[in-house]
mmCIF file of C-alpha atoms in Angstrom:
data_model
loop_
_atom_site.group_PDB
_atom_site.id
_atom_site.type_symbol
_atom_site.label_atom_id
_atom_site.label_comp_id
_atom_site.label_asym_id
_atom_site.label_seq_id
_atom_site.Cartn_x
_atom_site.Cartn_y
_atom_site.Cartn_z
ATOM 1 C CA UNK A 1 -11.209 41.785 37.715
ATOM 2 C CA UNK A 2 -8.896 42.453 34.570
ATOM 3 C CA UNK A 3 -6.685 44.349 36.584
ATOM 4 C CA UNK A 4 -2.912 43.873 36.409
ATOM 5 C CA UNK A 5 -2.247 40.702 39.476
ATOM 6 C CA UNK A 6 0.821 40.927 40.860
ATOM 7 C CA UNK A 7 2.539 37.480 43.329
ATOM 8 C CA UNK A 8 2.815 37.109 46.075
ATOM 9 C CA UNK A 9 1.724 40.410 47.788
ATOM 10 C CA UNK A 10 4.458 40.323 50.803
ATOM 11 C CA UNK A 11 8.161 38.402 50.689
ATOM 12 C CA UNK A 12 9.864 38.255 53.647
ATOM 13 C CA UNK A 13 13.311 36.688 52.783
ATOM 14 C CA UNK A 14 16.871 36.526 54.813
ATOM 15 C CA UNK A 15 19.829 38.616 53.167
ATOM 16 C CA UNK A 16 21.456 36.703 50.903
ATOM 17 C CA UNK A 17 17.938 34.771 49.089
ATOM 18 C CA UNK A 18 17.048 35.089 45.904
ATOM 19 C CA UNK A 19 13.338 36.155 45.549
ATOM 20 C CA UNK A 20 11.311 36.154 42.473
ATOM 21 C CA UNK A 21 8.248 37.941 41.563
ATOM 22 C CA UNK A 22 5.471 38.109 39.204
ATOM 23 C CA UNK A 23 3.087 40.172 37.260
ATOM 24 C CA UNK A 24 -0.006 39.940 34.962
ATOM 25 C CA UNK A 25 -0.787 43.105 33.175
ATOM 26 C CA UNK A 26 -4.009 43.925 31.814
ATOM 27 C CA UNK A 27 -4.328 41.698 29.171
ATOM 28 C CA UNK A 28 -4.665 43.269 25.666
ATOM 29 C CA UNK A 29 -1.332 45.575 27.049
ATOM 30 C CA UNK A 30 1.995 45.703 25.587
ATOM 31 C CA UNK A 31 4.106 47.328 27.333
ATOM 32 C CA UNK A 32 5.225 46.634 30.833
ATOM 33 C CA UNK A 33 6.708 48.607 33.438
ATOM 34 C CA UNK A 34 8.771 47.932 37.220
ATOM 35 C CA UNK A 35 8.878 50.589 39.312
ATOM 36 C CA UNK A 36 10.600 50.183 43.275
ATOM 37 C CA UNK A 37 8.648 52.605 45.729
ATOM 38 C CA UNK A 38 10.522 52.525 49.453
ATOM 39 C CA UNK A 39 9.048 54.160 52.528
ATOM 40 C CA UNK A 40 8.086 58.041 52.069
ATOM 41 C CA UNK A 41 9.033 58.302 48.494
ATOM 42 C CA UNK A 42 7.500 57.899 44.926
ATOM 43 C CA UNK A 43 7.882 54.943 42.887
ATOM 44 C CA UNK A 44 11.376 54.399 40.788
ATOM 45 C CA UNK A 45 11.454 53.262 37.537
ATOM 46 C CA UNK A 46 13.409 50.117 36.851
ATOM 47 C CA UNK A 47 12.683 48.395 33.829
ATOM 48 C CA UNK A 48 10.338 48.450 30.798
ATOM 49 C CA UNK A 49 9.259 45.688 28.572
ATOM 50 C CA UNK A 50 7.032 46.570 24.934
ATOM 51 C CA UNK A 51 5.953 43.111 23.954
ATOM 52 C CA UNK A 52 8.781 40.197 25.045
ATOM 53 C CA UNK A 53 11.952 43.336 24.361
ATOM 54 C CA UNK A 54 13.059 44.581 27.255
ATOM 55 C CA UNK A 55 13.965 47.661 26.047
ATOM 56 C CA UNK A 56 15.160 49.850 28.855
ATOM 57 C CA UNK A 57 16.993 48.837 32.328
ATOM 58 C CA UNK A 58 17.541 51.698 35.173
ATOM 59 C CA UNK A 59 20.898 52.078 36.469
ATOM 60 C CA UNK A 60 18.765 50.848 39.651
ATOM 61 C CA UNK A 61 18.368 47.963 38.545
ATOM 62 C CA UNK A 62 21.628 46.503 39.549
ATOM 63 C CA UNK A 63 23.210 42.904 37.647
ATOM 64 C CA UNK A 64 21.494 41.418 41.032
ATOM 65 C CA UNK A 65 18.013 41.847 39.006
ATOM 66 C CA UNK A 66 16.714 40.850 36.275
ATOM 67 C CA UNK A 67 13.489 40.801 34.657
ATOM 68 C CA UNK A 68 11.631 38.928 31.838
ATOM 69 C CA UNK A 69 8.537 38.447 29.750
ATOM 70 C CA UNK A 70 8.602 35.479 27.815
ATOM 71 C CA UNK A 71 5.808 35.846 25.224
ATOM 72 C CA UNK A 72 4.963 39.015 25.994
ATOM 73 C CA UNK A 73 2.445 38.527 28.544
ATOM 74 C CA UNK A 74 3.525 38.031 32.300
ATOM 75 C CA UNK A 75 6.667 39.360 33.925
ATOM 76 C CA UNK A 76 8.595 38.327 36.704
ATOM 77 C CA UNK A 77 11.284 40.792 38.728
ATOM 78 C CA UNK A 78 14.553 38.188 40.171
ATOM 79 C CA UNK A 79 16.229 39.608 42.449
ATOM 80 C CA UNK A 80 19.339 37.344 43.697
ATOM 81 C CA UNK A 81 21.103 37.720 46.965
ATOM 82 C CA UNK A 82 18.951 40.362 48.541
ATOM 83 C CA UNK A 83 20.540 42.707 50.722
ATOM 84 C CA UNK A 84 18.384 44.971 53.038
ATOM 85 C CA UNK A 85 18.595 47.951 51.045
ATOM 86 C CA UNK A 86 15.841 45.450 48.361
ATOM 87 C CA UNK A 87 13.257 46.075 51.244
ATOM 88 C CA UNK A 88 10.602 48.165 49.389
ATOM 89 C CA UNK A 89 7.247 47.300 47.548
ATOM 90 C CA UNK A 90 7.900 45.884 44.205
ATOM 91 C CA UNK A 91 4.922 47.952 41.357
ATOM 92 C CA UNK A 92 4.190 46.279 38.244
ATOM 93 C CA UNK A 93 2.370 48.766 35.964
ATOM 94 C CA UNK A 94 0.372 48.133 32.569
ATOM 95 C CA UNK A 95 0.033 49.879 29.457
ATOM 96 C CA UNK A 96 -1.382 49.936 25.355
ATOM 97 C CA UNK A 97 0.655 51.656 22.511
ATOM 98 C CA UNK A 98 -2.824 52.453 21.313
ATOM 99 C CA UNK A 99 -4.006 55.098 24.091
ATOM 100 C CA UNK A 100 -2.526 58.458 23.514
ATOM 101 C CA UNK A 101 -1.907 59.279 27.134
ATOM 102 C CA UNK A 102 0.216 56.038 27.827
ATOM 103 C CA UNK A 103 -1.610 56.127 30.995
ATOM 104 C CA UNK A 104 -0.555 53.471 32.790
ATOM 105 C CA UNK A 105 -2.673 50.928 35.401
ATOM 106 C CA UNK A 106 -0.586 49.779 38.481
ATOM 107 C CA UNK A 107 -0.893 46.560 40.637
ATOM 108 C CA UNK A 108 -1.096 46.149 44.085
ATOM 109 C CA UNK A 109 2.318 45.180 44.070
ATOM 110 C CA UNK A 110 4.845 43.056 46.247
ATOM 111 C CA UNK A 111 6.169 44.171 49.726
ATOM 112 C CA UNK A 112 9.883 43.117 50.211
ATOM 113 C CA UNK A 113 11.238 42.106 53.470
ATOM 114 C CA UNK A 114 14.717 41.764 53.701
ATOM 115 C CA UNK A 115 15.881 40.586 57.287
ATOM 116 C CA UNK B 1 17.770 66.892 39.267
ATOM 117 C CA UNK B 2 14.326 65.987 40.113
ATOM 118 C CA UNK B 3 11.643 66.066 37.823
ATOM 119 C CA UNK B 4 8.893 66.178 39.529
ATOM 120 C CA UNK B 5 8.589 68.263 42.987
ATOM 121 C CA UNK B 6 6.091 68.243 45.383
ATOM 122 C CA UNK B 7 6.837 70.256 47.777
ATOM 123 C CA UNK B 8 4.117 69.571 50.366
ATOM 124 C CA UNK B 9 5.210 66.440 52.227
ATOM 125 C CA UNK B 10 1.869 66.547 54.566
ATOM 126 C CA UNK B 11 -1.491 68.437 54.675
ATOM 127 C CA UNK B 12 -4.033 68.386 57.020
ATOM 128 C CA UNK B 13 -7.883 68.954 56.138
ATOM 129 C CA UNK B 14 -11.465 69.144 57.852
ATOM 130 C CA UNK B 15 -13.951 67.264 55.897
ATOM 131 C CA UNK B 16 -15.927 69.598 53.383
ATOM 132 C CA UNK B 17 -12.650 72.153 53.528
ATOM 133 C CA UNK B 18 -10.816 72.363 49.658
ATOM 134 C CA UNK B 19 -7.336 71.471 49.365
ATOM 135 C CA UNK B 20 -4.584 71.915 46.745
ATOM 136 C CA UNK B 21 -1.468 70.165 45.812
ATOM 137 C CA UNK B 22 0.923 71.416 44.025
ATOM 138 C CA UNK B 23 3.427 69.927 41.917
ATOM 139 C CA UNK B 24 5.965 71.563 39.465
ATOM 140 C CA UNK B 25 8.152 69.670 36.224
ATOM 141 C CA UNK B 26 11.513 69.714 34.462
ATOM 142 C CA UNK B 27 11.305 68.840 31.044
ATOM 143 C CA UNK B 28 12.931 69.725 27.836
ATOM 144 C CA UNK B 29 10.318 68.450 25.547
ATOM 145 C CA UNK B 30 7.498 69.758 23.872
ATOM 146 C CA UNK B 31 5.668 66.496 24.246
ATOM 147 C CA UNK B 32 4.996 65.358 27.737
ATOM 148 C CA UNK B 33 2.022 63.860 29.670
ATOM 149 C CA UNK B 34 1.401 64.737 33.768
ATOM 150 C CA UNK B 35 -1.026 62.638 35.669
ATOM 151 C CA UNK B 36 -2.459 62.784 39.653
ATOM 152 C CA UNK B 37 -2.415 59.581 40.677
ATOM 153 C CA UNK B 38 -3.683 58.446 44.774
ATOM 154 C CA UNK B 39 -1.975 55.593 47.202
ATOM 155 C CA UNK B 40 -4.364 54.775 49.487
ATOM 156 C CA UNK B 41 -2.943 52.905 52.722
ATOM 157 C CA UNK B 42 -3.654 49.736 50.855
ATOM 158 C CA UNK B 43 -1.029 50.643 48.647
ATOM 159 C CA UNK B 44 -2.244 50.611 44.962
ATOM 160 C CA UNK B 45 -1.769 53.253 42.847
ATOM 161 C CA UNK B 46 -5.164 54.613 41.690
ATOM 162 C CA UNK B 47 -5.497 56.514 38.330
ATOM 163 C CA UNK B 48 -7.320 60.054 39.043
ATOM 164 C CA UNK B 49 -6.695 62.607 36.478
ATOM 165 C CA UNK B 50 -4.236 63.150 33.165
ATOM 166 C CA UNK B 51 -3.173 66.177 30.665
ATOM 167 C CA UNK B 52 -1.323 66.382 27.539
ATOM 168 C CA UNK B 53 1.328 69.489 27.066
ATOM 169 C CA UNK B 54 -0.534 71.235 24.289
ATOM 170 C CA UNK B 55 -3.969 71.259 26.226
ATOM 171 C CA UNK B 56 -3.655 74.023 29.185
ATOM 172 C CA UNK B 57 -7.647 73.780 29.565
ATOM 173 C CA UNK B 58 -8.240 73.632 32.973
ATOM 174 C CA UNK B 59 -11.528 71.577 34.072
ATOM 175 C CA UNK B 60 -13.342 69.807 36.839
ATOM 176 C CA UNK B 61 -14.118 65.891 37.529
ATOM 177 C CA UNK B 62 -16.163 65.541 39.709
ATOM 178 C CA UNK B 63 -15.199 66.845 43.282
ATOM 179 C CA UNK B 64 -11.327 66.987 41.219
ATOM 180 C CA UNK B 65 -9.958 69.862 39.365
ATOM 181 C CA UNK B 66 -6.641 70.594 37.608
ATOM 182 C CA UNK B 67 -4.611 73.782 37.272
ATOM 183 C CA UNK B 68 -2.089 73.090 34.347
ATOM 184 C CA UNK B 69 0.341 76.145 33.650
ATOM 185 C CA UNK B 70 3.020 75.940 31.564
ATOM 186 C CA UNK B 71 4.498 79.155 31.639
ATOM 187 C CA UNK B 72 5.077 77.806 35.684
ATOM 188 C CA UNK B 73 5.723 74.204 35.267
ATOM 189 C CA UNK B 74 3.300 73.424 37.766
ATOM 190 C CA UNK B 75 0.364 70.860 37.334
ATOM 191 C CA UNK B 76 -1.770 71.626 40.703
ATOM 192 C CA UNK B 77 -4.299 69.255 41.517
ATOM 193 C CA UNK B 78 -7.539 70.564 43.213
ATOM 194 C CA UNK B 79 -10.093 68.186 45.702
ATOM 195 C CA UNK B 80 -13.331 70.269 46.408
ATOM 196 C CA UNK B 81 -15.145 69.000 49.434
ATOM 197 C CA UNK B 82 -13.214 66.469 51.103
ATOM 198 C CA UNK B 83 -13.829 63.511 52.162
ATOM 199 C CA UNK B 84 -12.326 61.422 54.860
ATOM 200 C CA UNK B 85 -11.986 58.593 52.023
ATOM 201 C CA UNK B 86 -10.243 61.091 50.093
ATOM 202 C CA UNK B 87 -7.369 60.964 52.867
ATOM 203 C CA UNK B 88 -4.340 59.055 50.831
ATOM 204 C CA UNK B 89 -0.835 60.341 49.273
ATOM 205 C CA UNK B 90 -1.272 61.503 46.572
ATOM 206 C CA UNK B 91 1.825 61.533 43.583
ATOM 207 C CA UNK B 92 2.076 63.846 40.572
ATOM 208 C CA UNK B 93 3.494 62.308 37.891
ATOM 209 C CA UNK B 94 5.684 62.850 34.223
ATOM 210 C CA UNK B 95 6.051 60.967 31.138
ATOM 211 C CA UNK B 96 7.809 61.960 28.305
ATOM 212 C CA UNK B 97 6.898 59.849 24.987
ATOM 213 C CA UNK B 98 9.159 60.717 22.521
ATOM 214 C CA UNK B 99 12.739 59.920 24.396
ATOM 215 C CA UNK B 100 12.030 57.665 27.454
ATOM 216 C CA UNK B 101 9.462 55.042 26.235
ATOM 217 C CA UNK B 102 7.046 56.840 28.304
ATOM 218 C CA UNK B 103 8.199 55.366 31.530
ATOM 219 C CA UNK B 104 6.995 57.632 34.648
ATOM 220 C CA UNK B 105 9.009 60.328 37.035
ATOM 221 C CA UNK B 106 6.670 60.812 40.329
ATOM 222 C CA UNK B 107 7.218 63.431 43.117
ATOM 223 C CA UNK B 108 8.358 62.119 46.220
ATOM 224 C CA UNK B 109 4.420 62.636 47.184
ATOM 225 C CA UNK B 110 2.086 64.601 49.093
ATOM 226 C CA UNK B 111 -0.403 62.789 51.537
ATOM 227 C CA UNK B 112 -3.478 64.158 52.834
ATOM 228 C CA UNK B 113 -5.067 63.953 55.785
ATOM 229 C CA UNK B 114 -8.701 64.601 56.423
ATOM 230 C CA UNK B 115 -10.406 64.700 59.736
ATOM 231 C CA UNK B 116 -14.100 64.512 60.481
#
């Protein structure tokens, strides 16, 4: 399967703990996005990478959140000192700069529950 | 301001009925792209259709068709002869490639229930 993969699929943690999620994009895609989706809502943009450069961060991404994409391949999203409000589905998507429409392919998501 | 509005929160139809999902968008850009994605209970967003701002031609792809009208900023999606497997949440999305790194703005989704 050459789609976008995300790990773990589910994460339950206690408030105050740190968590890290991983996203492996489609191999030839140089663009990578993180979105957050809460219950009953559409995904909201968090951050964008073009190759290894993080070019945009949403105001939703507080200083407790950090994302990296070393070497322009996989990406990690870390949340420090988790809060109950961080409970959501975290979605990763990738796309190719060569694709005219920038059609984004989404991974299955990581569902985070903060107790 | 919400860039993408899906006013229908939930729709229920009986199998084989046609159903139209509404989407209204807002943008100041002349170049933009519109998409529809499906999110089944498993959670993964699945791409369905796309359209760019310069092409208002409406098309049919299998049981799917869409109606793009720039005059009313609408991009409606129709499923013909609905099936139980079409039950999912459907999202309309907008991207503005020139100034916003192609990030997607999603609507809040329309939950479609297709009953046998």
